[in-house]
Short mmCIF file of C-alpha atoms and ligand atoms in Angstrom, two decimals:
data_model
loop_
_atom_site.label_atom_id
_atom_site.label_comp_id
_atom_site.label_asym_id
_atom_site.label_seq_id
_atom_site.Cartn_x
_atom_site.Cartn_y
_atom_site.Cartn_z
CA UNK A 1189 -36.95 -2.42 9.61
CA UNK A 1190 -32.98 -3.47 9.29
CA UNK A 1191 -30.13 -0.51 9.76
CA UNK A 1192 -27.34 -0.30 7.78
CA UNK A 1193 -25.84 -1.88 10.98
CA UNK A 1194 -28.06 -4.78 11.10
CA UNK A 1195 -27.36 -5.64 7.25
CA UNK A 1196 -23.53 -5.91 8.17
CA UNK A 1197 -25.25 -8.86 10.09
CA UNK A 1198 -26.40 -9.93 6.99
CA UNK A 1199 -23.02 -9.57 5.14
CA UNK A 1200 -21.29 -11.39 7.71
CA UNK A 1201 -23.83 -13.83 7.06
CA UNK A 1202 -23.28 -13.39 3.04
CA UNK A 1203 -18.79 -14.26 3.96
CA UNK A 1204 -20.02 -17.61 5.14
CA UNK A 1205 -22.86 -18.45 3.09
CA UNK A 1206 -23.79 -17.25 -0.12
CA UNK A 1207 -19.78 -16.37 -1.01
CA UNK A 1208 -18.10 -19.71 0.21
CA UNK A 1209 -20.89 -21.83 -0.95
CA UNK A 1210 -21.07 -19.81 -5.10
CA UNK A 1211 -17.55 -18.96 -5.09
CA UNK A 1212 -16.42 -20.87 -8.26
CA UNK A 1213 -19.56 -18.05 -9.43
CA UNK A 1214 -17.63 -15.86 -8.13
CA UNK A 1215 -14.63 -16.97 -9.72
CA UNK A 1216 -15.80 -16.47 -13.14
CA UNK A 1217 -17.11 -13.24 -12.32
CA UNK A 1218 -14.58 -11.72 -10.78
CA UNK A 1219 -13.27 -12.41 -14.94
CA UNK A 1220 -16.35 -10.38 -16.21
CA UNK A 1221 -19.47 -9.43 -16.22
CA UNK A 1222 -21.82 -11.45 -19.35
CA UNK A 1223 -25.62 -10.75 -18.23
CA UNK A 1224 -27.66 -11.49 -21.60
CA UNK A 1225 -30.89 -9.14 -19.80
CA UNK A 1226 -30.27 -5.67 -19.19
CA UNK A 1227 -33.93 -5.31 -15.95
CA UNK A 1228 -34.98 -1.30 -15.87
CA UNK A 1229 -37.01 -1.40 -12.25
CA UNK A 1230 -38.32 1.13 -9.65
CA UNK A 1231 -36.43 1.80 -6.87
CA UNK A 1232 -39.35 1.10 -3.90
CA UNK A 1233 -37.57 -1.37 -1.69
CA UNK A 1234 -40.45 -4.07 -1.99
CA UNK A 1235 -39.17 -4.49 -5.39
CA UNK A 1236 -35.90 -6.05 -5.93
CA UNK A 1237 -35.86 -7.39 -9.16
CA UNK A 1238 -32.74 -10.58 -8.45
CA UNK A 1239 -35.83 -12.08 -5.80
CA UNK A 1240 -38.82 -11.67 -8.42
CA UNK A 1241 -36.38 -13.62 -11.37
CA UNK A 1242 -34.57 -15.22 -9.15
CA UNK A 1243 -31.23 -15.59 -10.14
CA UNK A 1244 -27.25 -14.99 -9.25
CA UNK A 1245 -25.06 -12.71 -9.02
CA UNK A 1246 -24.11 -11.34 -12.97
CA UNK A 1247 -26.85 -12.69 -14.26
CA UNK A 1248 -29.29 -8.64 -15.31
CA UNK A 1249 -27.84 -5.70 -15.71
CA UNK A 1250 -30.28 -3.44 -13.27
CA UNK A 1251 -31.29 0.06 -13.72
CA UNK A 1252 -33.08 1.48 -10.12
CA UNK A 1253 -35.76 4.93 -10.60
CA UNK A 1254 -38.18 6.27 -9.58
CA UNK A 1255 -41.35 4.24 -11.26
CA UNK A 1256 -38.88 2.51 -13.54
CA UNK A 1257 -38.41 4.61 -16.20
CA UNK A 1258 -36.66 5.36 -19.29
CA UNK A 1259 -36.14 8.79 -21.12
CA UNK A 1260 -36.86 10.17 -24.27
CA UNK A 1261 -32.84 9.89 -26.21
CA UNK A 1262 -32.02 13.31 -25.56
CA UNK A 1263 -29.13 15.16 -26.19
CA UNK A 1264 -29.62 17.85 -22.96
CA UNK A 1265 -26.80 19.15 -21.36
CA UNK A 1266 -27.30 17.37 -17.44
CA UNK A 1267 -25.92 13.97 -16.52
CA UNK A 1268 -27.82 10.91 -18.46
CA UNK A 1269 -28.03 7.51 -15.84
CA UNK A 1270 -29.99 5.78 -17.31
CA UNK A 1271 -29.06 5.92 -20.94
CA UNK A 1272 -25.34 5.68 -19.85
CA UNK A 1273 -26.93 2.76 -18.69
CA UNK A 1274 -28.29 1.32 -21.55
CA UNK A 1275 -25.82 2.39 -24.33
CA UNK A 1276 -23.27 0.40 -22.30
CA UNK A 1277 -25.85 -2.86 -22.16
CA UNK A 1278 -27.09 -2.42 -24.81
CA UNK A 1279 -23.26 -1.63 -27.02
CA UNK A 1280 -20.51 -3.03 -25.08
CA UNK A 1281 -22.98 -6.07 -22.75
CA UNK A 1282 -24.40 -7.13 -25.86
CA UNK A 1283 -27.34 -7.73 -23.67
CA UNK A 1284 -30.48 -9.56 -25.85
CA UNK A 1285 -33.14 -8.26 -23.45
CA UNK A 1286 -34.33 -5.10 -22.07
CA UNK A 1287 -37.06 -5.42 -19.67
CA UNK A 1288 -39.26 -3.07 -18.20
CA UNK A 1289 -40.71 -3.67 -15.00
CA UNK A 1290 -43.34 -1.28 -13.85
CA UNK A 1291 -44.45 -1.72 -10.54
CA UNK A 1292 -48.40 -2.22 -8.45
CA UNK A 1293 -48.31 0.78 -5.35
CA UNK A 1294 -45.59 2.51 -7.59
CA UNK A 1295 -45.53 5.92 -5.66
CA UNK A 1296 -43.66 7.24 -8.16
CA UNK A 1297 -46.54 6.46 -10.72
CA UNK A 1298 -49.34 7.22 -7.62
CA UNK A 1299 -47.26 11.20 -7.92
CA UNK A 1300 -46.82 12.21 -11.46
CA UNK A 1301 -50.83 11.03 -11.11
CA UNK A 1302 -52.04 13.48 -8.95
CA UNK A 1303 -49.50 16.29 -9.38
CA UNK A 1304 -48.97 16.53 -5.66
CA UNK A 1305 -45.78 17.75 -6.61
CA UNK A 1306 -45.43 20.16 -8.78
CA UNK A 1307 -44.55 23.94 -8.95
CA UNK A 1308 -42.72 22.18 -5.62
CA UNK A 1309 -38.80 23.50 -6.06
CA UNK A 1310 -35.63 21.49 -6.23
CA UNK A 1311 -34.63 19.23 -3.47
CA UNK A 1312 -37.95 19.82 -2.06
CA UNK A 1313 -39.97 17.65 -4.50
CA UNK A 1314 -38.95 18.67 -7.94
CA UNK A 1315 -36.81 16.81 -8.70
CA UNK A 1316 -38.80 13.80 -8.89
CA UNK A 1317 -41.93 15.98 -10.70
CA UNK A 1318 -39.46 16.74 -12.87
CA UNK A 1319 -38.61 13.44 -13.46
CA UNK A 1320 -42.60 12.33 -13.80
CA UNK A 1321 -43.15 14.33 -15.23
CA UNK A 1322 -42.45 12.08 -17.95
CA UNK A 1323 -45.73 10.53 -18.26
CA UNK A 1324 -47.81 13.78 -18.26
CA UNK A 1325 -48.83 12.44 -21.53
CA UNK A 1326 -49.99 9.42 -21.39
CA UNK A 1327 -51.12 10.64 -17.36
CA UNK A 1328 -53.62 13.57 -19.11
CA UNK A 1329 -56.44 10.27 -20.35
CA UNK A 1330 -56.50 8.69 -17.40
CA UNK A 1331 -57.06 11.25 -15.41
CA UNK A 1332 -59.73 12.10 -17.09
CA UNK A 1333 -61.64 9.11 -17.32
CA UNK A 1334 -60.81 7.64 -14.22
CA UNK A 1335 -59.82 10.26 -12.29
CA UNK A 1336 -56.15 9.99 -10.14
CA UNK A 1337 -57.42 8.98 -6.71
CA UNK A 1338 -57.89 4.82 -5.95
CA UNK A 1339 -56.46 1.58 -7.31
CA UNK A 1340 -57.58 2.15 -11.01
CA UNK A 1341 -55.99 5.27 -11.80
CA UNK A 1342 -53.90 4.50 -10.18
CA UNK A 1343 -52.92 0.80 -12.04
CA UNK A 1344 -54.06 2.61 -15.29
CA UNK A 1345 -50.68 4.56 -14.34
CA UNK A 1346 -48.47 2.21 -13.84
CA UNK A 1347 -49.08 -0.23 -16.82
CA UNK A 1348 -48.85 3.15 -19.03
CA UNK A 1349 -45.35 4.15 -18.18
CA UNK A 1350 -44.53 0.81 -18.53
CA UNK A 1351 -45.28 1.83 -21.88
CA UNK A 1352 -44.37 5.04 -21.96
CA UNK A 1353 -40.77 3.44 -21.61
CA UNK A 1354 -40.49 0.52 -24.35
CA UNK A 1355 -41.77 4.11 -26.36
CA UNK A 1356 -39.36 5.83 -25.56
CA UNK A 1357 -36.08 2.52 -25.66
CA UNK A 1358 -36.82 2.93 -28.74
CA UNK A 1359 -36.31 6.10 -29.59
CA UNK A 1360 -32.57 5.23 -29.41
CA UNK A 1361 -30.97 4.74 -32.76
CA UNK A 1362 -28.65 1.64 -30.99
CA UNK A 1363 -31.92 0.09 -29.36
CA UNK A 1364 -33.96 1.50 -33.46
CA UNK A 1365 -31.02 -0.82 -34.89
CA UNK A 1366 -30.50 -3.77 -32.74
CA UNK A 1367 -34.57 -4.49 -32.56
CA UNK A 1368 -34.86 -4.48 -36.14
CA UNK A 1369 -31.76 -6.46 -37.01
CA UNK A 1370 -33.46 -8.23 -34.37
CA UNK A 1371 -30.56 -9.17 -32.38
CA UNK A 1372 -32.40 -7.47 -28.81
CA UNK A 1373 -36.07 -8.14 -27.46
CA UNK A 1374 -37.79 -5.21 -25.27
CA UNK A 1375 -40.19 -6.33 -22.77
CA UNK A 1376 -43.12 -4.84 -20.68
CA UNK A 1377 -43.80 -6.78 -16.87
CA UNK A 1378 -45.41 -5.17 -13.92
CA UNK A 1379 -45.34 -7.37 -10.69
CA UNK A 1380 -48.55 -6.63 -8.55
CA UNK A 1381 -47.31 -6.20 -5.14
CA UNK A 1382 -50.88 -6.69 -3.53
CA UNK A 1383 -49.92 -10.58 -4.18
CA UNK A 1384 -47.11 -10.72 -6.18
CA UNK A 1385 -48.03 -11.34 -9.69
CA UNK A 1386 -46.35 -10.43 -12.57
CA UNK A 1387 -47.82 -9.97 -15.65
CA UNK A 1388 -46.85 -9.28 -18.89
CA UNK A 1389 -47.06 -6.68 -21.36
CA UNK A 1390 -48.73 -8.18 -25.13
CA UNK A 1391 -47.35 -5.65 -27.23
CA UNK A 1392 -49.95 -6.88 -29.62
CA UNK A 1393 -52.90 -6.38 -27.59
CA UNK A 1394 -51.50 -3.74 -25.31
CA UNK A 1395 -52.36 -5.68 -22.58
CA UNK A 1396 -50.52 -7.96 -18.95
CA UNK A 1397 -51.26 -11.25 -18.35
CA UNK A 1398 -49.84 -12.92 -15.25
CA UNK A 1399 -46.90 -14.93 -16.63
ZN1 ZN B 376 -42.73 2.76 -7.73
#
């Protein structure tokens, strides 16, 4: 894996490569951005939405965090990073679609399942524990059914997390209103790291199927 120093070599390649070859695009982009799609993905280093969807700069507005989660609409004190990004994308950029993309082998979902970080101090796992505890409700039936270890339980948790985020997205008044009007579509997706297959959620059946 590369150090930041080695990444500067990559930057040099970018400057002589894509920066030059896509000059017209960058000329346009300096005027502003107008992506049609927002993607909410996991911070996991293996699941880069721009690579998976093979899109260029300016095409997707992205938020990444532990387990690709969207918290519910909350007005409590605190700094609501996902809510701010969602608000900006939906109300100001007026994206047409919001995609929540979970993934296989998700450490955040695994921790939600095992609750190994439960009770840890802030800075010692407590921030992660309190972030992923928004999956506690869906964890219960999965843990009861499949246990808390192994890929079957983990995958069930990973898929359930996408549905939790979609449900939480729908607690935001601006999302509710635009979805009702038909100017915003929500989508659930799941990228299986083991075979590189993207699955899309059919919200009618609740099933994820290969794209
Ligand atoms: Zn993850």
